[in-house]
mmCIF file of C-alpha atoms and ligand atoms in Angstrom:
data_model
loop_
_atom_site.group_PDB
_atom_site.id
_atom_site.type_symbol
_atom_site.label_atom_id
_atom_site.label_comp_id
_atom_site.label_asym_id
_atom_site.label_seq_id
_atom_site.Cartn_x
_atom_site.Cartn_y
_atom_site.Cartn_z
ATOM 1 C CA MET A 1 -17.846 29.713 -19.746
ATOM 2 C CA THR A 2 -17.099 25.984 -19.532
ATOM 3 C CA THR A 3 -19.802 23.673 -20.835
ATOM 4 C CA ILE A 4 -21.043 21.042 -18.417
ATOM 5 C CA LEU A 5 -21.725 17.846 -20.361
ATOM 6 C CA ARG A 6 -24.783 15.890 -19.234
ATOM 7 C CA ASP A 7 -26.614 12.662 -20.106
ATOM 8 C CA ALA A 8 -28.416 14.457 -22.945
ATOM 9 C CA ASP A 9 -25.047 15.118 -24.655
ATOM 10 C CA ALA A 10 -24.267 11.391 -24.901
ATOM 11 C CA ASP A 11 -25.694 8.581 -27.030
ATOM 12 C CA PRO A 12 -25.428 5.239 -25.167
ATOM 13 C CA GLU A 13 -26.328 3.346 -28.369
ATOM 14 C CA LEU A 14 -22.783 3.951 -29.628
ATOM 15 C CA LEU A 15 -21.567 1.261 -27.246
ATOM 16 C CA SER A 16 -23.897 -1.468 -28.449
ATOM 17 C CA GLY A 17 -21.896 -4.390 -29.801
ATOM 18 C CA GLN A 18 -18.651 -2.899 -28.450
ATOM 19 C CA GLN A 19 -16.452 -5.098 -26.273
ATOM 20 C CA ILE A 20 -14.922 -3.156 -23.385
ATOM 21 C CA ALA A 21 -11.759 -4.348 -21.606
ATOM 22 C CA VAL A 22 -11.173 -2.934 -18.142
ATOM 23 C CA VAL A 23 -7.473 -3.377 -17.425
ATOM 24 C CA GLY A 24 -6.908 -3.461 -13.655
ATOM 25 C CA TYR A 25 -9.481 -4.331 -11.006
ATOM 26 C CA GLY A 26 -8.521 -2.009 -8.143
ATOM 27 C CA ASN A 27 -10.130 1.179 -6.803
ATOM 28 C CA GLN A 28 -11.332 2.512 -10.139
ATOM 29 C CA GLY A 29 -11.303 -0.728 -12.133
ATOM 30 C CA ARG A 30 -13.854 -2.541 -9.985
ATOM 31 C CA ALA A 31 -16.198 0.448 -9.678
ATOM 32 C CA GLN A 32 -16.067 1.320 -13.377
ATOM 33 C CA ALA A 33 -16.457 -2.294 -14.527
ATOM 34 C CA LEU A 34 -19.544 -2.803 -12.322
ATOM 35 C CA ASN A 35 -21.096 0.495 -13.484
ATOM 36 C CA LEU A 36 -20.522 -0.330 -17.156
ATOM 37 C CA ARG A 37 -21.991 -3.821 -16.746
ATOM 38 C CA ASP A 38 -25.047 -2.447 -14.940
ATOM 39 C CA SER A 39 -25.501 -0.015 -17.857
ATOM 40 C CA GLY A 40 -25.710 -2.990 -20.226
ATOM 41 C CA CYS A 41 -22.147 -2.915 -21.614
ATOM 42 C CA SER A 42 -20.154 -6.026 -22.427
ATOM 43 C CA VAL A 43 -17.144 -5.993 -20.105
ATOM 44 C CA VAL A 44 -14.126 -8.274 -19.823
ATOM 45 C CA ILE A 45 -11.430 -7.747 -17.182
ATOM 46 C CA GLY A 46 -7.706 -7.842 -17.929
ATOM 47 C CA ASN A 47 -5.597 -8.551 -14.849
ATOM 48 C CA ILE A 48 -2.508 -10.335 -13.645
ATOM 49 C CA ARG A 49 -3.266 -13.553 -11.729
ATOM 50 C CA ASP A 50 -3.648 -12.492 -8.104
ATOM 51 C CA ALA A 51 -6.139 -11.228 -5.502
ATOM 52 C CA ALA A 52 -7.770 -8.649 -7.813
ATOM 53 C CA HIS A 53 -8.176 -11.386 -10.450
ATOM 54 C CA GLU A 54 -10.068 -13.517 -7.924
ATOM 55 C CA ALA A 55 -12.194 -10.550 -6.817
ATOM 56 C CA ALA A 56 -13.244 -9.911 -10.425
ATOM 57 C CA GLU A 57 -14.200 -13.557 -10.876
ATOM 58 C CA ARG A 58 -16.184 -13.475 -7.618
ATOM 59 C CA ASP A 59 -18.051 -10.455 -9.027
ATOM 60 C CA GLY A 60 -18.980 -12.601 -12.018
ATOM 61 C CA PHE A 61 -16.654 -11.158 -14.671
ATOM 62 C CA ARG A 62 -14.703 -13.048 -17.304
ATOM 63 C CA VAL A 63 -11.045 -12.380 -16.464
ATOM 64 C CA LEU A 64 -8.246 -12.747 -18.999
ATOM 65 C CA PRO A 65 -4.543 -11.926 -19.031
ATOM 66 C CA ILE A 66 -4.106 -8.216 -19.865
ATOM 67 C CA ALA A 67 -2.801 -8.891 -23.383
ATOM 68 C CA GLU A 68 -5.724 -11.167 -24.274
ATOM 69 C CA ALA A 69 -8.374 -8.854 -22.839
ATOM 70 C CA SER A 70 -6.913 -5.852 -24.698
ATOM 71 C CA ALA A 71 -6.648 -7.731 -27.984
ATOM 72 C CA ALA A 72 -10.280 -8.873 -27.735
ATOM 73 C CA ALA A 73 -11.687 -5.369 -27.111
ATOM 74 C CA ASP A 74 -12.910 -2.362 -29.092
ATOM 75 C CA VAL A 75 -12.493 -0.125 -26.042
ATOM 76 C CA VAL A 76 -9.645 -0.491 -23.530
ATOM 77 C CA MET A 77 -9.841 1.313 -20.196
ATOM 78 C CA LEU A 78 -6.460 1.507 -18.488
ATOM 79 C CA LEU A 79 -7.107 1.378 -14.744
ATOM 80 C CA ILE A 80 -3.817 0.285 -13.236
ATOM 81 C CA PRO A 81 -1.509 2.541 -11.154
ATOM 82 C CA ASP A 82 0.014 5.343 -13.240
ATOM 83 C CA GLU A 83 3.583 4.438 -12.332
ATOM 84 C CA VAL A 84 3.342 0.868 -13.663
ATOM 85 C CA MET A 85 1.261 1.803 -16.711
ATOM 86 C CA PRO A 86 3.988 2.632 -19.295
ATOM 87 C CA PRO A 87 5.729 -0.781 -19.303
ATOM 88 C CA VAL A 88 2.435 -2.697 -18.975
ATOM 89 C CA TYR A 89 1.008 -0.686 -21.883
ATOM 90 C CA ALA A 90 4.066 -1.239 -24.077
ATOM 91 C CA GLU A 91 4.402 -4.970 -23.370
ATOM 92 C CA HIS A 92 0.842 -6.195 -22.912
ATOM 93 C CA VAL A 93 -1.681 -3.683 -24.255
ATOM 94 C CA ALA A 94 -0.255 -1.905 -27.322
ATOM 95 C CA PRO A 95 0.655 -5.044 -29.320
ATOM 96 C CA GLY A 96 -2.981 -6.244 -29.340
ATOM 97 C CA LEU A 97 -4.680 -2.988 -30.282
ATOM 98 C CA SER A 98 -6.213 -2.483 -33.734
ATOM 99 C CA PRO A 99 -6.791 0.726 -35.720
ATOM 100 C CA GLY A 100 -9.943 2.505 -34.508
ATOM 101 C CA ASN A 101 -9.825 1.028 -30.994
ATOM 102 C CA LEU A 102 -10.593 3.515 -28.251
ATOM 103 C CA LEU A 103 -8.035 3.784 -25.455
ATOM 104 C CA VAL A 104 -9.336 5.465 -22.292
ATOM 105 C CA PHE A 105 -7.262 6.835 -19.422
ATOM 106 C CA ALA A 106 -8.586 7.832 -15.977
ATOM 107 C CA SER A 107 -5.659 10.203 -15.479
ATOM 108 C CA GLY A 108 -3.982 12.333 -18.130
ATOM 109 C CA TYR A 109 -0.536 11.963 -16.521
ATOM 110 C CA ASN A 110 1.199 9.377 -18.739
ATOM 111 C CA VAL A 111 -0.009 10.810 -22.048
ATOM 112 C CA ALA A 112 0.357 14.466 -21.034
ATOM 113 C CA PHE A 113 4.001 14.043 -20.075
ATOM 114 C CA GLY A 114 4.985 11.759 -22.961
ATOM 115 C CA LEU A 115 5.413 8.567 -20.916
ATOM 116 C CA ILE A 116 2.913 6.715 -23.125
ATOM 117 C CA GLU A 117 2.604 7.569 -26.811
ATOM 118 C CA PRO A 118 -0.328 5.640 -28.264
ATOM 119 C CA ALA A 119 -0.184 4.724 -31.961
ATOM 120 C CA PRO A 120 -1.687 7.341 -34.325
ATOM 121 C CA GLU A 121 -4.490 5.083 -35.601
ATOM 122 C CA LEU A 122 -6.097 4.843 -32.122
ATOM 123 C CA ASP A 123 -8.778 7.030 -30.584
ATOM 124 C CA VAL A 124 -7.410 8.236 -27.243
ATOM 125 C CA ALA A 125 -9.595 9.807 -24.561
ATOM 126 C CA LEU A 126 -9.734 10.697 -20.902
ATOM 127 C CA ILE A 127 -12.508 10.064 -18.376
ATOM 128 C CA ALA A 128 -10.996 11.143 -15.075
ATOM 129 C CA PRO A 129 -13.412 10.823 -12.147
ATOM 130 C CA ARG A 130 -13.119 13.526 -9.486
ATOM 131 C CA MET A 131 -13.956 10.782 -7.020
ATOM 132 C CA ILE A 132 -12.393 7.725 -5.399
ATOM 133 C CA GLY A 133 -13.536 4.338 -6.701
ATOM 134 C CA LEU A 134 -15.992 3.716 -3.848
ATOM 135 C CA GLY A 135 -17.691 7.026 -4.679
ATOM 136 C CA VAL A 136 -17.797 6.122 -8.378
ATOM 137 C CA ARG A 137 -19.799 3.019 -7.497
ATOM 138 C CA ASP A 138 -21.952 4.610 -4.763
ATOM 139 C CA GLY A 139 -22.787 7.581 -7.012
ATOM 140 C CA TYR A 140 -23.895 5.215 -9.757
ATOM 141 C CA LEU A 141 -26.058 3.169 -7.384
ATOM 142 C CA ASP A 142 -27.738 6.127 -5.671
ATOM 143 C CA GLY A 143 -28.409 7.847 -8.987
ATOM 144 C CA ARG A 144 -26.388 11.015 -8.369
ATOM 145 C CA GLY A 145 -23.433 9.911 -10.482
ATOM 146 C CA PHE A 146 -20.000 11.491 -10.046
ATOM 147 C CA PRO A 147 -18.261 14.357 -11.868
ATOM 148 C CA SER A 148 -15.323 13.832 -14.226
ATOM 149 C CA PHE A 149 -12.902 15.754 -16.376
ATOM 150 C CA VAL A 150 -13.082 14.356 -19.911
ATOM 151 C CA GLY A 151 -11.106 15.014 -23.058
ATOM 152 C CA VAL A 152 -10.057 13.686 -26.437
ATOM 153 C CA HIS A 153 -6.329 13.373 -27.017
ATOM 154 C CA ARG A 154 -6.601 11.858 -30.486
ATOM 155 C CA ASP A 155 -9.540 11.422 -32.811
ATOM 156 C CA ALA A 156 -8.507 8.809 -35.376
ATOM 157 C CA THR A 157 -12.027 7.651 -36.271
ATOM 158 C CA GLY A 158 -13.775 11.034 -36.277
ATOM 159 C CA ARG A 159 -16.027 9.693 -33.506
ATOM 160 C CA ALA A 160 -13.719 9.716 -30.489
ATOM 161 C CA ARG A 161 -15.657 12.425 -28.644
ATOM 162 C CA GLU A 162 -19.057 10.742 -29.070
ATOM 163 C CA ARG A 163 -17.601 7.404 -27.995
ATOM 164 C CA MET A 164 -15.994 8.996 -24.940
ATOM 165 C CA LEU A 165 -19.273 10.679 -23.944
ATOM 166 C CA ALA A 166 -21.225 7.430 -24.427
ATOM 167 C CA LEU A 167 -18.796 5.747 -22.033
ATOM 168 C CA ALA A 168 -18.967 8.611 -19.537
ATOM 169 C CA ARG A 169 -22.733 8.222 -19.581
ATOM 170 C CA ALA A 170 -22.597 4.447 -19.104
ATOM 171 C CA LEU A 171 -20.248 4.996 -16.173
ATOM 172 C CA GLY A 172 -22.751 7.360 -14.548
ATOM 173 C CA SER A 173 -20.592 10.448 -14.881
ATOM 174 C CA THR A 174 -22.626 12.642 -17.253
ATOM 175 C CA ARG A 175 -25.437 12.299 -14.697
ATOM 176 C CA ALA A 176 -23.430 14.527 -12.335
ATOM 177 C CA GLY A 177 -21.719 16.499 -15.118
ATOM 178 C CA CYS A 178 -18.419 16.367 -17.019
ATOM 179 C CA ILE A 179 -16.056 19.200 -17.914
ATOM 180 C CA GLU A 180 -13.995 18.898 -21.093
ATOM 181 C CA MET A 181 -10.290 19.711 -21.132
ATOM 182 C CA SER A 182 -6.938 18.533 -22.460
ATOM 183 C CA LEU A 183 -5.147 15.631 -20.774
ATOM 184 C CA HIS A 184 -2.340 18.022 -19.888
ATOM 185 C CA ASP A 185 -4.742 20.368 -18.081
ATOM 186 C CA GLU A 186 -6.353 17.489 -16.169
ATOM 187 C CA ALA A 187 -2.986 16.113 -15.076
ATOM 188 C CA SER A 188 -1.765 19.594 -14.101
ATOM 189 C CA LEU A 189 -4.861 20.378 -12.019
ATOM 190 C CA ASP A 190 -4.655 17.011 -10.310
ATOM 191 C CA LEU A 191 -0.957 17.327 -9.501
ATOM 192 C CA PHE A 192 -1.404 20.911 -8.336
ATOM 193 C CA THR A 193 -4.098 19.863 -5.852
ATOM 194 C CA GLU A 194 -1.708 17.210 -4.532
ATOM 195 C CA GLN A 195 1.407 19.396 -4.459
ATOM 196 C CA GLY A 196 0.323 23.042 -4.308
ATOM 197 C CA PHE A 197 -2.817 22.866 -2.206
ATOM 198 C CA GLY A 198 -2.642 19.732 -0.009
ATOM 199 C CA PRO A 199 0.777 20.380 1.548
ATOM 200 C CA ALA A 200 0.034 24.093 2.069
ATOM 201 C CA PHE A 201 -3.183 23.182 3.863
ATOM 202 C CA GLY A 202 -1.312 20.494 5.830
ATOM 203 C CA ARG A 203 1.374 23.009 6.849
ATOM 204 C CA VAL A 204 -1.302 25.345 8.277
ATOM 205 C CA LEU A 205 -2.801 22.453 10.227
ATOM 206 C CA ILE A 206 0.570 21.286 11.573
ATOM 207 C CA SER A 207 1.504 24.866 12.538
ATOM 208 C CA ALA A 208 -1.745 25.234 14.495
ATOM 209 C CA ILE A 209 -1.132 21.893 16.264
ATOM 210 C CA GLU A 210 2.433 22.895 17.168
ATOM 211 C CA VAL A 211 1.363 26.317 18.502
ATOM 212 C CA LEU A 212 -1.339 24.799 20.717
ATOM 213 C CA VAL A 213 0.778 21.879 22.011
ATOM 214 C CA GLU A 214 3.658 24.290 22.764
ATOM 215 C CA ALA A 215 1.149 26.426 24.691
ATOM 216 C CA GLY A 216 0.447 23.423 26.917
ATOM 217 C CA TYR A 217 -2.803 21.994 25.565
ATOM 218 C CA PRO A 218 -2.920 18.164 25.516
ATOM 219 C CA PRO A 219 -2.373 16.754 22.005
ATOM 220 C CA GLU A 220 -5.608 14.724 22.198
ATOM 221 C CA ALA A 221 -7.649 17.874 22.860
ATOM 222 C CA VAL A 222 -5.824 19.811 20.151
ATOM 223 C CA LEU A 223 -6.380 17.179 17.494
ATOM 224 C CA LEU A 224 -10.014 16.742 18.534
ATOM 225 C CA GLU A 225 -10.520 20.494 18.319
ATOM 226 C CA LEU A 226 -8.861 20.846 14.920
ATOM 227 C CA TYR A 227 -10.028 17.810 12.960
ATOM 228 C CA LEU A 228 -10.735 14.605 14.873
ATOM 229 C CA SER A 229 -14.230 15.690 15.892
ATOM 230 C CA GLY A 230 -15.278 15.634 12.236
ATOM 231 C CA GLU A 231 -16.456 19.258 12.394
ATOM 232 C CA LEU A 232 -13.929 20.348 9.777
ATOM 233 C CA ALA A 233 -14.999 17.590 7.376
ATOM 234 C CA TYR A 234 -18.645 18.397 8.060
ATOM 235 C CA SER A 235 -18.131 22.114 7.388
ATOM 236 C CA LEU A 236 -16.380 21.331 4.096
ATOM 237 C CA GLU A 237 -19.314 19.146 3.082
ATOM 238 C CA LYS A 238 -21.676 22.022 3.904
ATOM 239 C CA ALA A 239 -19.442 24.374 1.897
ATOM 240 C CA ARG A 240 -19.981 22.062 -1.075
ATOM 241 C CA GLU A 241 -23.729 22.006 -0.566
ATOM 242 C CA VAL A 242 -24.507 25.658 0.197
ATOM 243 C CA GLY A 243 -21.308 27.483 -0.780
ATOM 244 C CA MET A 244 -18.033 28.379 0.947
ATOM 245 C CA VAL A 245 -19.312 31.799 2.053
ATOM 246 C CA ARG A 246 -22.881 30.788 3.017
ATOM 247 C CA GLN A 247 -21.706 27.911 5.217
ATOM 248 C CA MET A 248 -20.167 30.519 7.541
ATOM 249 C CA ASP A 249 -23.705 31.372 8.650
ATOM 250 C CA PHE A 250 -23.901 27.938 10.314
ATOM 251 C CA HIS A 251 -21.238 29.056 12.808
ATOM 252 C CA SER A 252 -21.842 31.238 15.865
ATOM 253 C CA HIS A 253 -21.649 35.033 15.638
ATOM 254 C CA THR A 254 -18.582 34.962 17.882
ATOM 255 C CA SER A 255 -16.949 32.510 15.483
ATOM 256 C CA GLN A 256 -17.811 34.581 12.414
ATOM 257 C CA TYR A 257 -16.698 37.891 13.982
ATOM 258 C CA GLY A 258 -13.400 36.395 15.176
ATOM 259 C CA SER A 259 -12.712 34.757 11.861
ATOM 260 C CA LEU A 260 -13.483 37.854 9.775
ATOM 261 C CA THR A 261 -11.437 40.225 11.948
ATOM 262 C CA ARG A 262 -8.415 37.929 12.544
ATOM 263 C CA GLY A 263 -8.477 36.516 9.017
ATOM 264 C CA ALA A 264 -7.016 39.752 7.691
ATOM 265 C CA ARG A 265 -3.788 39.157 9.667
ATOM 266 C CA PHE A 266 -2.941 36.254 7.418
ATOM 267 C CA LEU A 267 -3.179 38.308 4.227
ATOM 268 C CA GLU A 268 0.520 39.179 4.409
ATOM 269 C CA HIS A 269 1.322 35.478 4.041
ATOM 270 C CA ALA A 270 -0.770 35.103 0.896
ATOM 271 C CA GLU A 271 1.776 36.432 -1.589
ATOM 272 C CA PRO A 272 4.708 34.193 -0.457
ATOM 273 C CA LEU A 273 2.279 31.266 -0.458
ATOM 274 C CA LYS A 274 1.171 32.048 -3.993
ATOM 275 C CA ARG A 275 4.802 32.395 -5.067
ATOM 276 C CA SER A 276 5.506 28.815 -3.967
ATOM 277 C CA MET A 277 2.272 27.639 -5.562
ATOM 278 C CA ARG A 278 3.186 29.277 -8.890
ATOM 279 C CA GLN A 279 6.623 27.615 -8.784
ATOM 280 C CA ILE A 280 4.985 24.238 -8.174
ATOM 281 C CA LEU A 281 2.489 24.807 -11.000
ATOM 282 C CA ASP A 282 5.326 25.741 -13.332
ATOM 283 C CA GLU A 283 7.290 22.579 -12.458
ATOM 284 C CA ILE A 284 4.184 20.518 -13.162
ATOM 285 C CA ARG A 285 3.201 22.179 -16.442
ATOM 286 C CA SER A 286 6.719 22.153 -17.853
ATOM 287 C CA GLY A 287 6.987 18.389 -17.230
ATOM 288 C CA ARG A 288 9.847 18.855 -14.736
ATOM 289 C CA PHE A 289 7.895 17.066 -12.002
ATOM 290 C CA ALA A 290 7.098 14.094 -14.294
ATOM 291 C CA GLU A 291 10.765 13.957 -15.323
ATOM 292 C CA GLU A 292 11.787 13.888 -11.639
ATOM 293 C CA TRP A 293 9.226 11.257 -10.546
ATOM 294 C CA SER A 294 8.840 9.028 -13.604
ATOM 295 C CA GLY A 295 12.054 9.810 -15.450
ATOM 296 C CA GLN A 296 14.414 9.243 -12.561
ATOM 297 C CA GLN A 297 13.235 5.846 -11.313
ATOM 298 C CA PRO A 298 14.262 3.891 -9.252
ATOM 299 C CA ARG A 299 16.114 6.782 -7.538
ATOM 300 C CA ALA A 300 12.859 8.732 -7.058
ATOM 301 C CA SER A 301 11.199 5.730 -5.375
ATOM 302 C CA GLU A 302 14.149 5.364 -2.989
ATOM 303 C CA LEU A 303 13.804 9.029 -2.026
ATOM 304 C CA PHE A 304 10.036 8.530 -1.680
ATOM 305 C CA ALA A 305 10.548 5.591 0.726
ATOM 306 C CA ALA A 306 12.966 7.664 2.855
ATOM 307 C CA LEU A 307 10.552 10.625 2.942
ATOM 308 C CA ARG A 308 7.720 8.360 4.046
ATOM 309 C CA ARG A 309 9.842 6.987 6.890
ATOM 310 C CA ALA A 310 10.664 10.553 8.017
ATOM 311 C CA ARG A 311 6.992 11.547 7.770
ATOM 312 C CA ASP A 312 5.900 8.608 9.932
ATOM 313 C CA ALA A 313 8.532 9.460 12.572
ATOM 314 C CA GLN A 314 7.141 12.982 13.209
ATOM 315 C CA PRO A 315 5.567 13.575 16.662
ATOM 316 C CA ILE A 316 2.186 14.342 15.099
ATOM 317 C CA ALA A 317 1.963 10.768 13.728
ATOM 318 C CA LYS A 318 2.251 9.418 17.300
ATOM 319 C CA TRP A 319 -0.175 11.991 18.740
ATOM 320 C CA ASP A 320 -2.692 11.231 16.019
ATOM 321 C CA GLU A 321 -2.472 7.452 16.552
ATOM 322 C CA GLU A 322 -2.741 7.802 20.344
ATOM 323 C CA ALA A 323 -5.619 10.301 20.239
ATOM 324 C CA ARG A 324 -7.656 8.216 17.814
ATOM 325 C CA ARG A 325 -7.064 5.089 19.893
ATOM 326 C CA ARG A 326 -8.151 6.789 23.111
ATOM 327 C CA LEU A 327 -11.107 8.536 21.513
ATOM 328 C CA ARG A 328 -12.091 5.318 19.754
ATOM 329 C CA ILE A 329 -12.052 6.818 16.287
ATOM 330 C CA GLY A 330 -11.515 4.797 13.103
ATOM 331 C CA ALA A 331 -9.057 1.953 12.642
ATOM 332 C CA ALA A 332 -6.954 2.908 15.677
ATOM 333 C CA ALA A 333 -9.960 2.486 18.050
ATOM 334 C CA GLY A 334 -9.267 0.431 21.180
ATOM 335 C CA ASP A 335 -8.669 0.609 24.909
HETATM 336 P P1 NDP B 1 -5.161 0.752 -8.072
HETATM 337 O O1 NDP B 1 -3.872 0.907 -7.355
HETATM 338 O O2 NDP B 1 -6.375 0.540 -7.246
HETATM 339 O O3 NDP B 1 -5.035 -0.391 -9.176
HETATM 340 C C1 NDP B 1 -4.900 -1.644 -8.825
HETATM 341 C C2 NDP B 1 -5.070 -2.540 -10.055
HETATM 342 O O4 NDP B 1 -3.907 -2.462 -10.892
HETATM 343 C C3 NDP B 1 -5.212 -3.943 -9.589
HETATM 344 O O5 NDP B 1 -6.031 -4.664 -10.452
HETATM 345 C C4 NDP B 1 -3.764 -4.400 -9.663
HETATM 346 O O6 NDP B 1 -3.658 -5.748 -9.725
HETATM 347 C C5 NDP B 1 -3.302 -3.763 -10.950
HETATM 348 N N1 NDP B 1 -1.855 -3.675 -10.993
HETATM 349 C C6 NDP B 1 -1.016 -3.166 -10.056
HETATM 350 N N2 NDP B 1 0.268 -3.282 -10.436
HETATM 351 C C7 NDP B 1 0.237 -3.905 -11.639
HETATM 352 C C8 NDP B 1 1.254 -4.314 -12.542
HETATM 353 N N3 NDP B 1 2.548 -4.090 -12.297
HETATM 354 N N4 NDP B 1 0.863 -4.918 -13.690
HETATM 355 C C9 NDP B 1 -0.434 -5.132 -13.961
HETATM 356 N N5 NDP B 1 -1.454 -4.768 -13.126
HETATM 357 C C10 NDP B 1 -1.106 -4.153 -11.991
HETATM 358 O O7 NDP B 1 -5.318 1.968 -9.076
HETATM 359 P P2 NDP B 1 -6.417 3.099 -9.050
HETATM 360 O O8 NDP B 1 -7.749 2.493 -9.339
HETATM 361 O O9 NDP B 1 -6.247 3.946 -7.851
HETATM 362 O O10 NDP B 1 -5.933 3.958 -10.304
HETATM 363 C C11 NDP B 1 -6.194 3.533 -11.634
HETATM 364 C C12 NDP B 1 -6.232 4.754 -12.513
HETATM 365 O O11 NDP B 1 -7.316 5.598 -12.101
HETATM 366 C C13 NDP B 1 -4.974 5.608 -12.446
HETATM 367 O O12 NDP B 1 -4.742 6.152 -13.709
HETATM 368 C C14 NDP B 1 -5.374 6.723 -11.478
HETATM 369 O O13 NDP B 1 -4.651 7.915 -11.665
HETATM 370 C C15 NDP B 1 -6.827 6.907 -11.868
HETATM 371 N N6 NDP B 1 -7.674 7.530 -10.852
HETATM 372 C C16 NDP B 1 -7.678 7.029 -9.577
HETATM 373 C C17 NDP B 1 -8.506 7.594 -8.629
HETATM 374 C C18 NDP B 1 -8.590 7.028 -7.244
HETATM 375 O O14 NDP B 1 -9.321 7.595 -6.431
HETATM 376 N N7 NDP B 1 -7.904 5.947 -6.884
HETATM 377 C C19 NDP B 1 -9.351 8.767 -8.926
HETATM 378 C C20 NDP B 1 -9.329 9.143 -10.320
HETATM 379 C C21 NDP B 1 -8.490 8.561 -11.229
HETATM 380 P P3 NDP B 1 -3.366 -6.526 -8.353
HETATM 381 O O15 NDP B 1 -3.994 -5.788 -7.211
HETATM 382 O O16 NDP B 1 -4.035 -7.784 -8.632
HETATM 383 O O17 NDP B 1 -1.891 -6.516 -8.251
#
């Protein structure tokens, strides 16, 4: 059984006297830098000169160019977008690092698929929050913390794991619990959720919308029924709190009976679905996906831009925008 690492597994004293550079001040960078500072760590921000730079200064941090911040630190946390990380690492971070420095990634992607190969004399670790940046900060402030996948890629000093756990504790993550794994496993799980689960779930949702709109129900009512009311999100939250099976008891008997009897009809679709999922997992684990996305730039980004245009032109995008505007939900609220 997997061990869940908690505060008691980490020694915060290991960070005393250590200078931490947080490279990037975006979703994760801001949240992690604030958490570390509130835990008593010495934090400097490395950022290019722009809006995020100004935000970090407004928050009271010392902000340096990325190369200077990295060179001044014992611990460097790389919190810039994965796709820009390899050249930024090679040009601005790597040259300033010294033997025994700890390099921390929030996603295993670049190391797992060979896009960044840190020098052998560095400690290299992963602290990958299972949470968006806002949740990383909110979890720290409300005391619940946030879960992460953590792992050591290279232990040059013999203390990489303890240093990683001390950082995870200072971030507020061991409070909620961390699971240890390789960077390749973390990246594979993450990519699978994005590619093997998300789109399959989305396809079911779109199919249901199409069936109901074709049957003559107004798109606004269909979208409200399926997800705009918030009931789906609320049920998923309850599933997290009380369990996927137990949350069914919160629904009416008619709902439970209908779902249990009709659910069986979809079993025949499970095997083809799993076949596609296994193919996707195989592409991810073999590195073929990383080769396609990162290895074939800028062609992959051109394809990405075209796919996004096609996605935004689908009827559901218009129905969704219109329904949210008329129902006064979220950013599209009005009229
Ligand atoms: P963001 O997109 O929020 O990062 C923005 C930061 O990166 C800003 O400071 C930005 O500077 C800087 N940046 C952008 N482009 C460049 C560039 N070319 N050169 C130098 N700096 C640049 O990233 P995230 O916080 O979303 O992701 C950071 C890491 O955290 C990634 O490894 C990601 O996989 C991981 N992660 C993200 C999660 C999330 O929920 N977002 C969850 C878990 C892990 P500026 O804005 O000033 O241009």
